[in-house]
mmCIF file of C-alpha atoms in Angstrom:
data_model
loop_
_atom_site.group_PDB
_atom_site.id
_atom_site.type_symbol
_atom_site.label_atom_id
_atom_site.label_comp_id
_atom_site.label_asym_id
_atom_site.label_seq_id
_atom_site.Cartn_x
_atom_site.Cartn_y
_atom_site.Cartn_z
ATOM 1 C CA UNK A 23 130.126 137.509 72.002
ATOM 2 C CA UNK A 24 129.060 133.974 72.850
ATOM 3 C CA UNK A 25 129.144 132.433 76.311
ATOM 4 C CA UNK A 26 129.793 128.896 75.064
ATOM 5 C CA UNK A 27 130.946 127.168 71.864
ATOM 6 C CA UNK A 28 129.758 123.579 71.410
ATOM 7 C CA UNK A 29 131.551 121.059 69.158
ATOM 8 C CA UNK A 30 129.958 117.649 68.548
ATOM 9 C CA UNK A 31 132.297 114.839 67.394
ATOM 10 C CA UNK A 32 134.962 117.239 66.030
ATOM 11 C CA UNK A 33 137.666 115.576 63.930
ATOM 12 C CA UNK A 34 139.102 118.146 61.492
ATOM 13 C CA UNK A 35 141.793 120.829 61.537
ATOM 14 C CA UNK A 36 139.116 123.387 60.667
ATOM 15 C CA UNK A 37 137.276 122.543 63.886
ATOM 16 C CA UNK A 38 140.523 122.696 65.874
ATOM 17 C CA UNK A 39 141.171 126.161 64.439
ATOM 18 C CA UNK A 40 137.737 127.325 65.575
ATOM 19 C CA UNK A 41 138.247 125.809 69.017
ATOM 20 C CA UNK A 42 141.618 127.554 69.370
ATOM 21 C CA UNK A 43 140.154 130.854 68.155
ATOM 22 C CA UNK A 44 137.514 130.723 70.891
ATOM 23 C CA UNK A 45 140.223 130.443 73.541
ATOM 24 C CA UNK A 46 142.728 132.933 72.116
ATOM 25 C CA UNK A 47 140.712 136.125 72.079
ATOM 26 C CA UNK A 48 140.643 138.942 74.683
ATOM 27 C CA UNK A 49 137.443 137.525 76.187
ATOM 28 C CA UNK A 50 137.863 133.743 75.782
ATOM 29 C CA UNK A 51 134.772 131.656 75.042
ATOM 30 C CA UNK A 52 134.373 128.395 76.956
ATOM 31 C CA UNK A 53 134.644 125.425 74.574
ATOM 32 C CA UNK A 54 132.563 122.286 75.064
ATOM 33 C CA UNK A 55 133.438 119.130 73.083
ATOM 34 C CA UNK A 56 131.231 116.038 73.052
ATOM 35 C CA UNK A 57 131.974 112.518 71.778
ATOM 36 C CA UNK A 58 129.705 109.461 71.720
ATOM 37 C CA UNK A 59 132.325 107.223 70.062
ATOM 38 C CA UNK A 60 136.071 106.766 70.449
ATOM 39 C CA UNK A 61 137.153 108.199 67.094
ATOM 40 C CA UNK A 62 140.739 107.178 67.862
ATOM 41 C CA UNK A 63 139.808 103.475 67.852
ATOM 42 C CA UNK A 64 137.601 103.171 64.763
ATOM 43 C CA UNK A 65 138.434 99.749 63.257
ATOM 44 C CA UNK A 66 139.613 99.546 59.665
ATOM 45 C CA UNK A 67 136.601 97.401 58.672
ATOM 46 C CA UNK A 68 134.318 100.289 59.696
ATOM 47 C CA UNK A 69 133.353 102.490 56.690
ATOM 48 C CA UNK A 70 134.556 105.507 58.704
ATOM 49 C CA UNK A 71 137.956 103.913 59.249
ATOM 50 C CA UNK A 72 139.370 105.454 56.072
ATOM 51 C CA UNK A 73 138.771 108.892 57.631
ATOM 52 C CA UNK A 74 139.549 108.331 61.300
ATOM 53 C CA UNK A 75 142.716 106.264 60.863
ATOM 54 C CA UNK A 76 144.272 109.122 58.884
ATOM 55 C CA UNK A 77 147.182 110.637 60.856
ATOM 56 C CA UNK A 78 146.000 114.223 60.367
ATOM 57 C CA UNK A 79 142.499 113.338 61.539
ATOM 58 C CA UNK A 80 143.800 111.476 64.584
ATOM 59 C CA UNK A 81 145.912 114.489 65.598
ATOM 60 C CA UNK A 82 142.899 116.777 65.224
ATOM 61 C CA UNK A 83 140.774 114.523 67.472
ATOM 62 C CA UNK A 84 143.539 114.295 70.084
ATOM 63 C CA UNK A 85 143.912 118.080 70.128
ATOM 64 C CA UNK A 86 140.164 118.564 70.505
ATOM 65 C CA UNK A 87 140.190 116.198 73.480
ATOM 66 C CA UNK A 88 143.283 117.833 74.916
ATOM 67 C CA UNK A 89 142.314 121.493 74.695
ATOM 68 C CA UNK A 90 138.522 121.508 75.218
ATOM 69 C CA UNK A 91 137.609 123.299 78.423
ATOM 70 C CA UNK A 92 134.649 120.949 78.884
ATOM 71 C CA UNK A 93 134.637 117.395 77.536
ATOM 72 C CA UNK A 94 131.557 115.183 77.723
ATOM 73 C CA UNK A 95 131.081 111.592 76.556
ATOM 74 C CA UNK A 96 128.270 109.033 76.509
ATOM 75 C CA UNK A 97 129.770 106.227 78.648
ATOM 76 C CA UNK A 98 132.212 105.782 81.515
ATOM 77 C CA UNK A 99 134.267 103.393 79.371
ATOM 78 C CA UNK A 100 134.716 106.124 76.774
ATOM 79 C CA UNK A 101 135.713 108.606 79.482
ATOM 80 C CA UNK A 102 138.329 106.168 80.780
ATOM 81 C CA UNK A 103 139.746 105.666 77.275
ATOM 82 C CA UNK A 104 140.031 109.398 76.502
ATOM 83 C CA UNK A 105 141.268 110.626 79.879
ATOM 84 C CA UNK A 106 144.936 109.960 78.995
ATOM 85 C CA UNK A 107 144.776 112.612 76.271
ATOM 86 C CA UNK A 108 143.614 115.396 78.603
ATOM 87 C CA UNK A 109 146.037 118.058 79.827
ATOM 88 C CA UNK A 110 146.963 117.403 83.487
ATOM 89 C CA UNK A 111 144.863 119.599 85.746
ATOM 90 C CA UNK A 112 142.048 120.067 83.231
ATOM 91 C CA UNK A 113 138.439 119.415 84.165
ATOM 92 C CA UNK A 114 137.437 115.784 84.566
ATOM 93 C CA UNK A 115 135.543 114.274 81.659
ATOM 94 C CA UNK A 116 131.795 114.342 82.324
ATOM 95 C CA UNK A 117 129.626 111.360 81.379
ATOM 96 C CA UNK A 118 126.193 112.233 79.936
ATOM 97 C CA UNK A 119 124.526 108.910 79.223
ATOM 98 C CA UNK A 120 122.627 108.234 76.018
ATOM 99 C CA UNK A 121 118.932 108.676 76.632
ATOM 100 C CA UNK A 122 115.764 108.055 74.658
ATOM 101 C CA UNK A 123 112.604 109.559 76.209
ATOM 102 C CA UNK A 124 110.168 106.657 76.108
ATOM 103 C CA UNK A 125 107.329 108.830 77.364
ATOM 104 C CA UNK A 126 107.199 111.086 74.281
ATOM 105 C CA UNK A 127 103.953 109.419 73.274
ATOM 106 C CA UNK A 128 101.555 107.142 75.135
ATOM 107 C CA UNK A 129 102.482 103.577 74.240
ATOM 108 C CA UNK A 130 99.780 101.621 72.483
ATOM 109 C CA UNK A 131 98.897 98.018 73.296
ATOM 110 C CA UNK A 132 101.649 95.459 72.686
ATOM 111 C CA UNK A 133 101.665 94.228 69.091
ATOM 112 C CA UNK A 134 102.102 90.545 69.886
ATOM 113 C CA UNK A 135 102.253 87.810 67.256
ATOM 114 C CA UNK A 136 102.738 84.065 67.385
ATOM 115 C CA UNK A 137 106.474 84.610 66.728
ATOM 116 C CA UNK A 138 109.403 85.197 69.064
ATOM 117 C CA UNK A 139 110.507 88.555 67.635
ATOM 118 C CA UNK A 140 114.163 89.597 67.619
ATOM 119 C CA UNK A 141 114.869 93.295 67.034
ATOM 120 C CA UNK A 142 117.923 95.005 65.490
ATOM 121 C CA UNK A 143 118.611 98.523 64.250
ATOM 122 C CA UNK A 144 121.975 99.759 62.997
ATOM 123 C CA UNK A 145 124.052 100.811 60.015
ATOM 124 C CA UNK A 146 126.831 99.609 57.711
ATOM 125 C CA UNK A 147 129.297 100.307 60.523
ATOM 126 C CA UNK A 148 128.110 97.058 62.148
ATOM 127 C CA UNK A 149 128.687 94.714 59.195
ATOM 128 C CA UNK A 150 131.780 93.202 60.855
ATOM 129 C CA UNK A 151 129.817 92.698 64.081
ATOM 130 C CA UNK A 152 127.157 90.742 62.197
ATOM 131 C CA UNK A 153 129.795 88.696 60.362
ATOM 132 C CA UNK A 154 131.336 87.680 63.679
ATOM 133 C CA UNK A 155 128.128 86.762 65.506
ATOM 134 C CA UNK A 156 125.601 85.838 62.788
ATOM 135 C CA UNK A 157 125.841 82.051 62.953
ATOM 136 C CA UNK A 158 125.621 82.009 66.761
ATOM 137 C CA UNK A 159 122.537 84.248 66.710
ATOM 138 C CA UNK A 160 120.840 82.135 64.029
ATOM 139 C CA UNK A 161 121.586 78.907 65.904
ATOM 140 C CA UNK A 162 120.129 80.423 69.078
ATOM 141 C CA UNK A 163 117.021 81.752 67.308
ATOM 142 C CA UNK A 164 116.016 79.078 64.822
ATOM 143 C CA UNK A 165 114.436 76.748 67.400
ATOM 144 C CA UNK A 166 112.364 79.539 68.957
ATOM 145 C CA UNK A 167 109.839 80.067 66.118
ATOM 146 C CA UNK A 168 111.540 83.427 65.698
ATOM 147 C CA UNK A 169 111.449 86.287 63.235
ATOM 148 C CA UNK A 170 113.875 89.187 62.820
ATOM 149 C CA UNK A 171 112.477 92.735 63.039
ATOM 150 C CA UNK A 172 114.676 95.555 61.697
ATOM 151 C CA UNK A 173 114.486 99.295 61.034
ATOM 152 C CA UNK A 174 116.417 100.763 58.100
ATOM 153 C CA UNK A 175 119.620 99.104 56.963
ATOM 154 C CA UNK A 176 120.195 95.370 57.370
ATOM 155 C CA UNK A 177 122.958 93.413 55.552
ATOM 156 C CA UNK A 178 121.547 91.316 52.693
ATOM 157 C CA UNK A 179 123.391 88.201 53.820
ATOM 158 C CA UNK A 180 121.826 88.485 57.288
ATOM 159 C CA UNK A 181 118.323 88.523 55.781
ATOM 160 C CA UNK A 182 119.225 85.618 53.499
ATOM 161 C CA UNK A 183 120.692 83.554 56.346
ATOM 162 C CA UNK A 184 117.618 84.019 58.551
ATOM 163 C CA UNK A 185 115.292 83.083 55.696
ATOM 164 C CA UNK A 186 117.388 80.064 54.699
ATOM 165 C CA UNK A 187 116.932 78.841 58.272
ATOM 166 C CA UNK A 188 113.147 79.129 58.069
ATOM 167 C CA UNK A 189 112.732 82.500 59.822
ATOM 168 C CA UNK A 190 110.781 85.504 58.596
ATOM 169 C CA UNK A 191 112.331 89.000 58.404
ATOM 170 C CA UNK A 192 110.174 92.115 58.976
ATOM 171 C CA UNK A 193 111.845 95.246 57.589
ATOM 172 C CA UNK A 194 110.704 98.751 58.517
ATOM 173 C CA UNK A 195 112.066 101.513 56.240
ATOM 174 C CA UNK A 196 114.786 103.931 57.300
ATOM 175 C CA UNK A 197 113.285 106.850 59.207
ATOM 176 C CA UNK A 198 114.145 110.037 61.082
ATOM 177 C CA UNK A 199 115.045 109.625 64.746
ATOM 178 C CA UNK A 200 111.819 111.210 66.017
ATOM 179 C CA UNK A 201 109.762 108.860 63.822
ATOM 180 C CA UNK A 202 111.813 105.953 65.153
ATOM 181 C CA UNK A 203 111.147 106.945 68.763
ATOM 182 C CA UNK A 204 107.432 107.296 68.017
ATOM 183 C CA UNK A 205 107.475 103.848 66.437
ATOM 184 C CA UNK A 206 109.162 102.411 69.530
ATOM 185 C CA UNK A 207 106.575 104.110 71.755
ATOM 186 C CA UNK A 208 103.643 102.817 69.666
ATOM 187 C CA UNK A 209 103.785 99.283 71.004
ATOM 188 C CA UNK A 210 105.952 96.265 71.634
ATOM 189 C CA UNK A 211 107.720 95.614 68.301
ATOM 190 C CA UNK A 212 109.783 92.688 69.541
ATOM 191 C CA UNK A 213 110.454 90.379 72.470
ATOM 192 C CA UNK A 214 114.204 90.909 72.662
ATOM 193 C CA UNK A 215 116.814 93.180 71.104
ATOM 194 C CA UNK A 216 120.141 91.849 69.828
ATOM 195 C CA UNK A 217 123.191 94.093 69.470
ATOM 196 C CA UNK A 218 126.119 91.987 68.254
ATOM 197 C CA UNK A 219 129.478 93.687 68.794
ATOM 198 C CA UNK A 220 133.020 92.528 68.160
ATOM 199 C CA UNK A 221 135.092 92.836 71.350
ATOM 200 C CA UNK A 222 137.396 95.787 70.615
ATOM 201 C CA UNK A 223 138.230 99.191 72.130
ATOM 202 C CA UNK A 224 135.775 101.031 69.865
ATOM 203 C CA UNK A 225 132.818 98.852 70.828
ATOM 204 C CA UNK A 226 133.786 98.714 74.502
ATOM 205 C CA UNK A 227 133.386 102.496 74.563
ATOM 206 C CA UNK A 228 129.706 102.102 73.648
#
């Protein structure tokens, strides 16, 4: 029999059934649940909203939070948001911060150019964040001889807006996480990173 059962971002009744099974056997198995997002506050404009705003899914997430013997999250804000769903007397939520090992490969010399390089990496889940902040970012950047550097997905209208304002856009293809970390360790890709976020409960938990 196992010593520990680990569940990452559980959200379904099937996962709840497995979690309950681990704890309702003669020799119970300790259950560990981990979240790096508040799945109870996914905004409707997020592509995942259609899943996580479903009542059945919400109940499954709440029960996973409630009954996990160990619950870990990526930020203190997320811990504070989820604590109200824990059973009184259960173990305190443990924060394990996001971490990217920057020493996985010796960093090469900085890849400087004559541009002020602005870096962004994300997914379709951040379209609403871009929509909210795009004009402010462009206004801030366009007088700095800037260019936008991205990895993977970038909204088409963001690329178009930067180019219409006289700024170049450098697009690296989508890649596996290890390749991305090696790319980041290979040299200085940009001068500053921008991470536009709408001010809501979901983003505050990040």
